[in-house]
Amino acid sequence: MKIQQFIKSLNNTEIGKGGTHECYVLVSKKAENIENIFDTPNHNPIFINLKNGGILEGVHITSGREFRINGLGDFYRNNNVNAGDEIVFERQD
């Protein structure tokens, strides 16, 4: 089994407390092979909360000027996420 991970320490802007009310994870373009972690045949990865096994609805990827994982507001609120908390994305092949 091949496992790839991306770990990010979140800031106030990403968790919707920076005045923008957007909730996302900004991924640095310098992150090595980041597209490989999120690439699927239909370009629509499934995000699973490993704490409870639930599927996170409405999460999607945007790329271009920035690579973002969007639609995390409900997850942040339901899990009392704060600036400085880390989020882990993992792909198992």
PDB file of C-alpha atoms in Angstrom:
ATOM      1  CA  MET A   1       0.000   0.000   0.000  1.00  0.00           C
ATOM      2  CA  LYS A   2       1.253   3.449  -0.914  1.00  0.00           C
ATOM      3  CA  ILE A   3       0.342   6.313   1.458  1.00  0.00           C
ATOM      4  CA  GLN A   4       0.766  10.003   0.652  1.00  0.00           C
ATOM      5  CA  GLN A   5       0.010  12.791   3.125  1.00  0.00           C
ATOM      6  CA  PHE A   6      -0.342  16.544   3.114  1.00  0.00           C
ATOM      7  CA  ILE A   7      -0.396  18.233   6.538  1.00  0.00           C
ATOM      8  CA  LYS A   8      -1.226  21.911   6.963  1.00  0.00           C
ATOM      9  CA  SER A   9      -1.341  24.182  10.005  1.00  0.00           C
ATOM     10  CA  LEU A  10      -4.435  26.350   9.540  1.00  0.00           C
ATOM     11  CA  ASN A  11      -4.651  30.106   9.997  1.00  0.00           C
ATOM     12  CA  ASN A  12      -7.556  32.428  10.838  1.00  0.00           C
ATOM     13  CA  THR A  13      -8.175  33.311   7.190  1.00  0.00           C
ATOM     14  CA  GLU A  14      -8.549  29.658   6.166  1.00  0.00           C
ATOM     15  CA  ILE A  15     -10.997  28.865   8.973  1.00  0.00           C
ATOM     16  CA  GLY A  16     -13.251  31.826   8.153  1.00  0.00           C
ATOM     17  CA  LYS A  17     -12.190  34.092  11.012  1.00  0.00           C
ATOM     18  CA  GLY A  18     -10.098  36.506   8.964  1.00  0.00           C
ATOM     19  CA  GLY A  19     -12.918  38.687   7.678  1.00  0.00           C
ATOM     20  CA  THR A  20     -13.541  36.805   4.430  1.00  0.00           C
ATOM     21  CA  HIS A  21     -15.909  34.110   5.811  1.00  0.00           C
ATOM     22  CA  GLU A  22     -14.353  31.637   3.363  1.00  0.00           C
ATOM     23  CA  CYS A  23     -13.286  28.228   4.657  1.00  0.00           C
ATOM     24  CA  TYR A  24     -10.576  26.415   2.758  1.00  0.00           C
ATOM     25  CA  VAL A  25      -7.035  25.066   2.832  1.00  0.00           C
ATOM     26  CA  LEU A  26      -4.524  26.972   0.737  1.00  0.00           C
ATOM     27  CA  VAL A  27      -1.876  24.612  -0.608  1.00  0.00           C
ATOM     28  CA  SER A  28       1.508  26.042  -1.538  1.00  0.00           C
ATOM     29  CA  LYS A  29       2.493  25.552  -5.163  1.00  0.00           C
ATOM     30  CA  LYS A  30       5.830  24.407  -3.702  1.00  0.00           C
ATOM     31  CA  ALA A  31       4.165  21.332  -2.144  1.00  0.00           C
ATOM     32  CA  GLU A  32       5.790  18.443  -3.945  1.00  0.00           C
ATOM     33  CA  ASN A  33       3.465  16.241  -6.063  1.00  0.00           C
ATOM     34  CA  ILE A  34       0.365  17.742  -4.423  1.00  0.00           C
ATOM     35  CA  GLU A  35      -1.820  17.098  -7.476  1.00  0.00           C
ATOM     36  CA  ASN A  36      -1.080  13.364  -7.157  1.00  0.00           C
ATOM     37  CA  ILE A  37      -2.667  13.230  -3.694  1.00  0.00           C
ATOM     38  CA  PHE A  38      -5.961  14.734  -4.884  1.00  0.00           C
ATOM     39  CA  ASP A  39      -6.120  13.415  -8.448  1.00  0.00           C
ATOM     40  CA  THR A  40      -8.810  10.827  -9.186  1.00  0.00           C
ATOM     41  CA  PRO A  41     -10.168   9.536 -12.510  1.00  0.00           C
ATOM     42  CA  ASN A  42     -13.114  11.988 -12.373  1.00  0.00           C
ATOM     43  CA  HIS A  43     -11.134  14.766 -10.592  1.00  0.00           C
ATOM     44  CA  ASN A  44     -13.637  14.623  -7.731  1.00  0.00           C
ATOM     45  CA  PRO A  45     -11.908  13.095  -4.679  1.00  0.00           C
ATOM     46  CA  ILE A  46     -13.951  11.809  -1.756  1.00  0.00           C
ATOM     47  CA  PHE A  47     -13.087  13.315   1.624  1.00  0.00           C
ATOM     48  CA  ILE A  48     -13.691  11.108   4.652  1.00  0.00           C
ATOM     49  CA  ASN A  49     -13.575  12.295   8.258  1.00  0.00           C
ATOM     50  CA  LEU A  50     -11.467   9.604   9.896  1.00  0.00           C
ATOM     51  CA  LYS A  51     -12.797  10.515  13.355  1.00  0.00           C
ATOM     52  CA  ASN A  52     -16.330   9.370  12.546  1.00  0.00           C
ATOM     53  CA  GLY A  53     -16.132   7.785   9.085  1.00  0.00           C
ATOM     54  CA  GLY A  54     -18.482  10.370   7.587  1.00  0.00           C
ATOM     55  CA  ILE A  55     -18.096  11.668   4.056  1.00  0.00           C
ATOM     56  CA  LEU A  56     -17.573  15.428   3.820  1.00  0.00           C
ATOM     57  CA  GLU A  57     -20.092  16.792   1.336  1.00  0.00           C
ATOM     58  CA  GLY A  58     -19.380  19.867  -0.780  1.00  0.00           C
ATOM     59  CA  VAL A  59     -15.587  19.739  -0.566  1.00  0.00           C
ATOM     60  CA  HIS A  60     -13.917  20.502  -3.873  1.00  0.00           C
ATOM     61  CA  ILE A  61     -10.570  21.444  -5.363  1.00  0.00           C
ATOM     62  CA  THR A  62      -9.754  24.578  -7.315  1.00  0.00           C
ATOM     63  CA  SER A  63      -6.440  25.238  -8.998  1.00  0.00           C
ATOM     64  CA  GLY A  64      -5.033  27.962 -11.141  1.00  0.00           C
ATOM     65  CA  ARG A  65      -3.295  30.876  -9.479  1.00  0.00           C
ATOM     66  CA  GLU A  66      -3.816  29.030  -6.179  1.00  0.00           C
ATOM     67  CA  PHE A  67      -4.464  25.408  -5.270  1.00  0.00           C
ATOM     68  CA  ARG A  68      -7.305  25.332  -2.725  1.00  0.00           C
ATOM     69  CA  ILE A  69      -9.402  22.733  -0.975  1.00  0.00           C
ATOM     70  CA  ASN A  70     -12.758  24.511  -0.545  1.00  0.00           C
ATOM     71  CA  GLY A  71     -16.025  23.814   1.254  1.00  0.00           C
ATOM     72  CA  LEU A  72     -14.668  22.999   4.708  1.00  0.00           C
ATOM     73  CA  GLY A  73     -16.798  25.426   6.739  1.00  0.00           C
ATOM     74  CA  ASP A  74     -19.148  22.827   8.245  1.00  0.00           C
ATOM     75  CA  PHE A  75     -16.226  20.553   9.094  1.00  0.00           C
ATOM     76  CA  TYR A  76     -14.379  23.422  10.811  1.00  0.00           C
ATOM     77  CA  ARG A  77     -17.457  24.468  12.813  1.00  0.00           C
ATOM     78  CA  ASN A  78     -18.466  20.914  13.783  1.00  0.00           C
ATOM     79  CA  ASN A  79     -14.953  20.151  14.994  1.00  0.00           C
ATOM     80  CA  ASN A  80     -14.221  23.479  16.725  1.00  0.00           C
ATOM     81  CA  VAL A  81     -11.173  24.090  14.514  1.00  0.00           C
ATOM     82  CA  ASN A  82      -8.921  26.984  15.563  1.00  0.00           C
ATOM     83  CA  ALA A  83      -5.914  28.747  14.071  1.00  0.00           C
ATOM     84  CA  GLY A  84      -2.826  26.630  14.616  1.00  0.00           C
ATOM     85  CA  ASP A  85      -4.716  23.330  14.385  1.00  0.00           C
ATOM     86  CA  GLU A  86      -3.387  20.916  11.793  1.00  0.00           C
ATOM     87  CA  ILE A  87      -5.428  19.180   9.128  1.00  0.00           C
ATOM     88  CA  VAL A  88      -4.165  15.999   7.453  1.00  0.00           C
ATOM     89  CA  PHE A  89      -5.113  14.847   3.974  1.00  0.00           C
ATOM     90  CA  GLU A  90      -4.125  11.282   3.196  1.00  0.00           C
ATOM     91  CA  ARG A  91      -4.344   9.149   0.096  1.00  0.00           C
ATOM     92  CA  GLN A  92      -4.024   5.380   0.260  1.00  0.00           C
ATOM     93  CA  ASP A  93      -3.395   3.442  -2.938  1.00  0.00           C
TER      94      ASP A  93
END
